[in-house]
Coordinates of C-alpha atoms in Angstrom, one line a residue:
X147 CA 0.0 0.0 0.0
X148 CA 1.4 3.2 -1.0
X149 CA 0.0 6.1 1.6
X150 CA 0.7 10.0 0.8
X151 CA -0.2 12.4 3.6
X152 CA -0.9 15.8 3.2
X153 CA 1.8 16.5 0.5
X154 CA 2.1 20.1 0.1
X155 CA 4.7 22.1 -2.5
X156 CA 4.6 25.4 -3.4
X157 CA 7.3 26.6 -6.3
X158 CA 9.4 30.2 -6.3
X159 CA 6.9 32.8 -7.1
X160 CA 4.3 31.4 -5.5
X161 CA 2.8 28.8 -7.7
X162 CA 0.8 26.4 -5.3
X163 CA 1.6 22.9 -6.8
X164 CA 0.2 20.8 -4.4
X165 CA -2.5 21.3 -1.3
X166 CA -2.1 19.0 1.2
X167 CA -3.0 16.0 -1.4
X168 CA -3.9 12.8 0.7
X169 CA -4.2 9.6 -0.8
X170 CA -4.2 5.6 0.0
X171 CA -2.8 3.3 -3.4
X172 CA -3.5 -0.5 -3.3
X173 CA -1.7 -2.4 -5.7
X174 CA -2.3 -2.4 -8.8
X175 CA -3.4 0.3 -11.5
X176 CA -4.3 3.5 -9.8
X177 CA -5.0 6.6 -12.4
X178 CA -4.7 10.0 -11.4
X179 CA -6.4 12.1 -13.2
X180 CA -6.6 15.9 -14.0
X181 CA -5.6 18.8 -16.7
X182 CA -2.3 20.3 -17.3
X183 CA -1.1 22.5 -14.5
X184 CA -3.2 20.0 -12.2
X185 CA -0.4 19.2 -9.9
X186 CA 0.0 15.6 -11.5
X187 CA 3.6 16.0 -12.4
X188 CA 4.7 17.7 -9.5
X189 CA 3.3 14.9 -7.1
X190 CA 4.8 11.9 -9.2
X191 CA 8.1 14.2 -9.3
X192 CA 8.0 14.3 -5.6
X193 CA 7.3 10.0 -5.2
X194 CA 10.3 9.5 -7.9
X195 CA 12.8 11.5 -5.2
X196 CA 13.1 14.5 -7.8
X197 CA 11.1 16.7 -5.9
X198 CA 11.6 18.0 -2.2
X199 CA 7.6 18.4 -0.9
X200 CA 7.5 21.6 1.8
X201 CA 5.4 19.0 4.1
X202 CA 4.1 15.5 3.9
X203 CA 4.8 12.1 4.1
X204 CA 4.9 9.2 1.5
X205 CA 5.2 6.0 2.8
X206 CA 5.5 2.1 0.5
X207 CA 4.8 0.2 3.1
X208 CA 7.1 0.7 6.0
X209 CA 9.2 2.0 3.6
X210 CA 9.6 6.5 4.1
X211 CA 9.9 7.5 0.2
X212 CA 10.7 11.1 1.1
X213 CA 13.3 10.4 3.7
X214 CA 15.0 7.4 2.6
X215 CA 15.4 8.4 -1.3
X216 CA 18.3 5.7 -2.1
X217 CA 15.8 2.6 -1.4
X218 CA 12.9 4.1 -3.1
X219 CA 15.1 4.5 -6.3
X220 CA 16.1 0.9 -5.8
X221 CA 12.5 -0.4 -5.8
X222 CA 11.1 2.5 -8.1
X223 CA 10.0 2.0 -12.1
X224 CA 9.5 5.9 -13.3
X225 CA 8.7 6.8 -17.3
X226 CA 8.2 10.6 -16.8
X227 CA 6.7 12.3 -19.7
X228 CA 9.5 13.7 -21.3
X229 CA 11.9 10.4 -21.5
X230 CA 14.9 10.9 -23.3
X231 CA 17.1 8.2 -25.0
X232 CA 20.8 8.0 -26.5
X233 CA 19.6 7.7 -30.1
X234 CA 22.9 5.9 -31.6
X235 CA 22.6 3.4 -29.4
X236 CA 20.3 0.2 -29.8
X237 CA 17.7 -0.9 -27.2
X238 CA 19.5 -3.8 -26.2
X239 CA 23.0 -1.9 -25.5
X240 CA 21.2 1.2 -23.5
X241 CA 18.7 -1.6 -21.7
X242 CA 21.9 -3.5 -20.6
X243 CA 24.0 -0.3 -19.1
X244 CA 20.9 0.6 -17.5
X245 CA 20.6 -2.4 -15.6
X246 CA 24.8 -2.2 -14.5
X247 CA 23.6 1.1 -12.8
X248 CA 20.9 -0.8 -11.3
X249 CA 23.1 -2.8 -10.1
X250 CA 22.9 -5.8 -11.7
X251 CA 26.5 -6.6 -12.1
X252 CA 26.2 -10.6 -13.0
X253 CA 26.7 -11.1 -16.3
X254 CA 24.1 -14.2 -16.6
X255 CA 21.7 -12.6 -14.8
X256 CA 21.6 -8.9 -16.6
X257 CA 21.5 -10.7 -20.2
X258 CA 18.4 -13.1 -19.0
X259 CA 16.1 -9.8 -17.7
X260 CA 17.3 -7.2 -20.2
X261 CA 16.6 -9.6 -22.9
X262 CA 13.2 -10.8 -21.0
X263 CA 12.3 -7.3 -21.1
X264 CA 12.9 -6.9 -24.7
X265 CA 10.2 -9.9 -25.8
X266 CA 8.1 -8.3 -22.9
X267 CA 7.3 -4.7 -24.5
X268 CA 7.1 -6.6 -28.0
X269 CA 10.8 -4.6 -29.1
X270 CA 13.1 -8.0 -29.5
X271 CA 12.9 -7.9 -33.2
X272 CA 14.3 -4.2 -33.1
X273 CA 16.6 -4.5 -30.2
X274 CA 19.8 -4.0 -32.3
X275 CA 18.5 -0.9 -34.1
X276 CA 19.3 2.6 -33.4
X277 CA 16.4 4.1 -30.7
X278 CA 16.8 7.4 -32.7
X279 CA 14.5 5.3 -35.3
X280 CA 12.6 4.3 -33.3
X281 CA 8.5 5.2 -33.2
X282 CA 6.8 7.4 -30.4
X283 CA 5.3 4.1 -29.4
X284 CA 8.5 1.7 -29.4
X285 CA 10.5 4.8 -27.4
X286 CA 7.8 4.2 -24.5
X287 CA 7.8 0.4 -24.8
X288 CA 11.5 1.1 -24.2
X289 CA 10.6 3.6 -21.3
X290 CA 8.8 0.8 -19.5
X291 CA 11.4 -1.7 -20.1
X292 CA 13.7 0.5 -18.7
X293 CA 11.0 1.1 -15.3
X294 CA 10.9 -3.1 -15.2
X295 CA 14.4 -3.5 -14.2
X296 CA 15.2 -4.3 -11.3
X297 CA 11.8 -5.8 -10.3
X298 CA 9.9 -2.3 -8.9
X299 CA 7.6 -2.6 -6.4
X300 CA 6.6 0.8 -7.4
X301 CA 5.7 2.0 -11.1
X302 CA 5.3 5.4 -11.6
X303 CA 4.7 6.6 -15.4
X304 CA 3.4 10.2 -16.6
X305 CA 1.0 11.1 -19.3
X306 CA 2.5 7.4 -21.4
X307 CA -0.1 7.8 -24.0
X308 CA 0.2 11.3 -25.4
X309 CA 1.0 12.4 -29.1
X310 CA 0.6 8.1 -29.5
X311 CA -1.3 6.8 -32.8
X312 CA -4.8 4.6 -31.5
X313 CA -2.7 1.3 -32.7
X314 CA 0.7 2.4 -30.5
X315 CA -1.7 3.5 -28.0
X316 CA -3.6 0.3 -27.4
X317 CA -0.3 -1.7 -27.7
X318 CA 1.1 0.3 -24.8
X319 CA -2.2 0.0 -22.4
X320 CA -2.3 -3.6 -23.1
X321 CA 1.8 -3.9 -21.7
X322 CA 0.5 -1.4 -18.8
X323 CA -2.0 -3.7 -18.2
X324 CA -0.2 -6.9 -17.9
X325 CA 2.8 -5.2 -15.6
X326 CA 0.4 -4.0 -13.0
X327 CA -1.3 -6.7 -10.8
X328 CA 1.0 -7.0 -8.4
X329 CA 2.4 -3.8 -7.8
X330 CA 1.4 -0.3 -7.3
X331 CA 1.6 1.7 -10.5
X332 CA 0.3 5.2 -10.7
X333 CA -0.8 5.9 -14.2
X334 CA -0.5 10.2 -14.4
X335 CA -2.7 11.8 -17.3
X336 CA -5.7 14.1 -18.7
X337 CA -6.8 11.3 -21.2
X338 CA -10.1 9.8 -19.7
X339 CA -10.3 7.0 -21.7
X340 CA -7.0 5.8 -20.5
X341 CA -7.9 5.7 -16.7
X342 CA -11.6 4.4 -17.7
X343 CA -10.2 1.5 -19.8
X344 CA -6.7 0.2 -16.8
X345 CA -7.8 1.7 -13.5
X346 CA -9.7 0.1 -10.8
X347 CA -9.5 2.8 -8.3
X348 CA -8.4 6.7 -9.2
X349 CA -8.6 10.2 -8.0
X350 CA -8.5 13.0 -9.9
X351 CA -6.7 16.4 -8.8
X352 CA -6.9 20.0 -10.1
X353 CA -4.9 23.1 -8.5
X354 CA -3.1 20.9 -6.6
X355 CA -6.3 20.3 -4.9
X356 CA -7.5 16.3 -4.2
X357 CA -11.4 16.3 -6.1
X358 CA -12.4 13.0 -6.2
X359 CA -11.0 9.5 -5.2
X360 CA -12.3 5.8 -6.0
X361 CA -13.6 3.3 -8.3
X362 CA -14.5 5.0 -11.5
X363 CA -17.6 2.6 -11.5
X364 CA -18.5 4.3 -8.0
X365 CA -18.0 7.8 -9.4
X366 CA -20.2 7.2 -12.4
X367 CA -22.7 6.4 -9.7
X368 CA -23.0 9.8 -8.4
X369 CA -24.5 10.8 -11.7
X370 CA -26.2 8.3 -12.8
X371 CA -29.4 9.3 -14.6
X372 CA -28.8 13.0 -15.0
X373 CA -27.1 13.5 -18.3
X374 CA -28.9 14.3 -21.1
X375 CA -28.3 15.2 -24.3
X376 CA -29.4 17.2 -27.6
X377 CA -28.3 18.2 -30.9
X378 CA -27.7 21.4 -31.7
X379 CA -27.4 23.1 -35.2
X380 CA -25.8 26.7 -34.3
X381 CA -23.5 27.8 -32.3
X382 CA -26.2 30.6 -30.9
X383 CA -28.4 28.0 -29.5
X384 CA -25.6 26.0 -27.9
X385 CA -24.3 29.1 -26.2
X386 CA -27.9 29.6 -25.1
X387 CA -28.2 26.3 -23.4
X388 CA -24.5 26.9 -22.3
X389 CA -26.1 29.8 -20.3
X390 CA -29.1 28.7 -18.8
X391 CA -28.3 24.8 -18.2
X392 CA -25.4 23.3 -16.9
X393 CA -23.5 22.1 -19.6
X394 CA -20.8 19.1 -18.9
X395 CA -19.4 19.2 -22.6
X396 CA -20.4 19.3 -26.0
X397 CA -19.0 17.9 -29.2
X398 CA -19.1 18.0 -32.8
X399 CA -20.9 15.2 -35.0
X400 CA -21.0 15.9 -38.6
X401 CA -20.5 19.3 -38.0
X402 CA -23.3 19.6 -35.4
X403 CA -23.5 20.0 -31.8
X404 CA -24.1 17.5 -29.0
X405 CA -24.2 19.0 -26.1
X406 CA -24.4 16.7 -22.7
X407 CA -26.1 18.4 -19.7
X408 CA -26.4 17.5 -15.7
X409 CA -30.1 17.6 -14.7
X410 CA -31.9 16.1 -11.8
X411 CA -35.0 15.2 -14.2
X412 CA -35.8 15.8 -17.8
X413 CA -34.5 19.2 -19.0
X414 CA -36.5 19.4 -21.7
X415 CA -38.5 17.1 -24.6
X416 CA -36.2 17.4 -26.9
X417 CA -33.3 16.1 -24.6
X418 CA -32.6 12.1 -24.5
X419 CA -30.9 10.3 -21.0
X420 CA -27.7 8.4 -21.8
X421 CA -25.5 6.9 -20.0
X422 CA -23.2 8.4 -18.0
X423 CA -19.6 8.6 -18.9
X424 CA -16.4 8.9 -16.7
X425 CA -15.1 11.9 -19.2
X426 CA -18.8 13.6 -18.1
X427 CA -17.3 13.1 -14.1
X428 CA -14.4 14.6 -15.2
X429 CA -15.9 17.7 -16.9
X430 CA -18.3 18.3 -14.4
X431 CA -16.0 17.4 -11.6
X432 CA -13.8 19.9 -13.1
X433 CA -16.7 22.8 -13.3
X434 CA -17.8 22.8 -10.3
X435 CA -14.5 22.9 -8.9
X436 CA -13.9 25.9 -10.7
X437 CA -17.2 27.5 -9.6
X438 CA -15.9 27.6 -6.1

C-alpha cells in the first residue's frame, strides 16, 4: 500500500503545486487524473525523489519514500513524460548499461532480464536498431522496459499515451496492463479513456487540490441518470443552453453539436438520457471545482 499524507509544494513565485494531497494506493493500477497544470507531475516528481515536498509524508509500506530516497530508487520503475534516450545506441545496449547502474552486475543474470524485457514490450525484433529510429510508441515500450528493471515494487509513469497513434496507444495499455497486478503503479494523465479502460480505483486532482477519489464505477454512480443530451445546429443556440443549463461538454458530430447536460430530471423534450460517462465526471467534476 502506498500512503501519501498531506503533501504540500509550493514553487518560487508562489505557484501552489500541491495542497495537502492525501491519498491511500492499493496495488495495482491507480489513475490519477486531471488537466495540465493540475499538480500531476509535480506529485509523481516528488514520489520518484526529484522533488523536495514543503510538508508530507509518502510511505510504501514501511518504507519512508521522502526520507529514505536511495531505497525508493532501488525499488522504483518511473517513465516521466518527457523520457529521453541516446539515439545511436540500440535498445539492447542502452537496456543492458541501464541495468549495471541498477546494479545488476552478473553477467548471466543482466542478459536473462534485459533480454526478458525486450520480448516483454514486443521490441526484441528491433533491439539491435538505433532508438533514434525508433517510433513514439517503441520509445515508451522502451521507457517501460527501462521502469521493469530491477523488479519495482513501485511504477510510476506520466501522461505514457500522449502524441501516441490509436494502434501504438492500445499496444502500450495492453503492456501497462499486464505489468500491474501485483504492484502499485500510478498511471499520471488528462486522457479519460486511459484511466476508464486500466484503473480500478483513481482520483483526480486539479490546482493541486484532491477532487475526487475511488472506483470509476462508483464515481459514475453519483450521476447516474442525470445527463442528457441534444443536438444542436448553431452555435447561438448551444451558447444559449451553455447559459441557462449546466453544460458538462459538448461535441461535434458531422458538423453539429451534441451537447451533454447535468439535470436532476428531464430538462427538456427534446433532450434524450444516456448513459453516463467517466469523461462527463471529469468535466463536471472539473466545473464545479472551478465555480468555487
Amino acid at each position: 500500500m502506498l500512503s501519501i499524507q498531506n503533501l504540500t509544494k509550493t514553487y518560487p513565485g508562489g505557484v501552489r503545486a500541491l495542497r495537502g494531497v492525501s491519498l491511500e494506493i492499493p496495488p495495482g493500477m491507480f489513475g490519477l487524473l486531471g488537466p495540465n497544470g493540475a499538480g500531476k507531475s509535480t506529485l509523481m516528481k516528488i514520489l520518484a525523489t526529484l522533488l523536495e515536498p514543503d510538508s508530507g509524508s509518502a510511505h510504501l509500506d514501511s518504507l519512508d519514500l521522502i526520507a529514505d530516497k536511495d531505497a525508493t530508487r532501488r525499488l522504483l520503475g518511473y517513465l516521466p513524460q518527457e523520457f529521453g534516450v541516446y539515439p545511436k545506441m540500440s535498445a539492447l545496449d542502452l537496456l543492458n548499461h541501464l541495468a549495471i547502474m541498477k546494479g545488476i552486475t552478473h553477467r548471466g543474470e543482466r542478459k536473462q532480464l534485459v533480454e526478458g524485457l525486450l520480448q516483454q514490450t514486443n521490441l526484441w525484433d528491433f533491439r539491435k536498431k538505433a532508438l533514434g529510429g525508433y517510433s513514439g510508441g517503441m520509445k515508451q515500450r522502451f521507457g517501460i522496459a527501462q521502469a521493469l528493471l530491477a523488479n519495482p515494487k513501485l511504477i510510476i509513469v506520466d501522461e505514457p499515451t500522449a502524441g501516441l497513434d490509436p494502434a501504438e496507444r492500445n499496444r502500450f495499455l495492453n503492456l501497462l496492463s499486464s505489468i500491474g497486478r501485483n504492484v502499485v503503479v500510478i498511471l499520471s494523465t488528462h486522457i479519460v479513456d486511459d484511466v476508464r479502460e486500466l484503473c480500478s480505483r483513481m482520483a483526480m486532482i486539479s490546482n493541486g487540490e484532491l477532487l475526487i477519489e475511488g472506483a470509476p464505477a462508483q464515481t459514475l454512480d453519483a450521476i447516474k441518470g442525470r445527463i442528457w443530451t441534444k443536438i444542436v445546429a448553431t452555435d447561438s443556440e448551444r451558447e444559449a443552453l451553455e447559459k441557462s443549463m449546466q453544460v458538462v461538454s459538448t461535441h461535434l458530430i458531422g458538423g453539429q453539436h451534441e451537447v451533454r447536460v447535468y439535470s436532476e430530471s428531464s430538462p427538456g423534450s427534446d433532450f434524450t438520457p444516456v448513459d453516463a460517462e467517466l469523461e462527463d465526471v471529469y468535466f463536471l467534476t472539473l466545473s464545479r471545482h472551478q465555480r468555487n
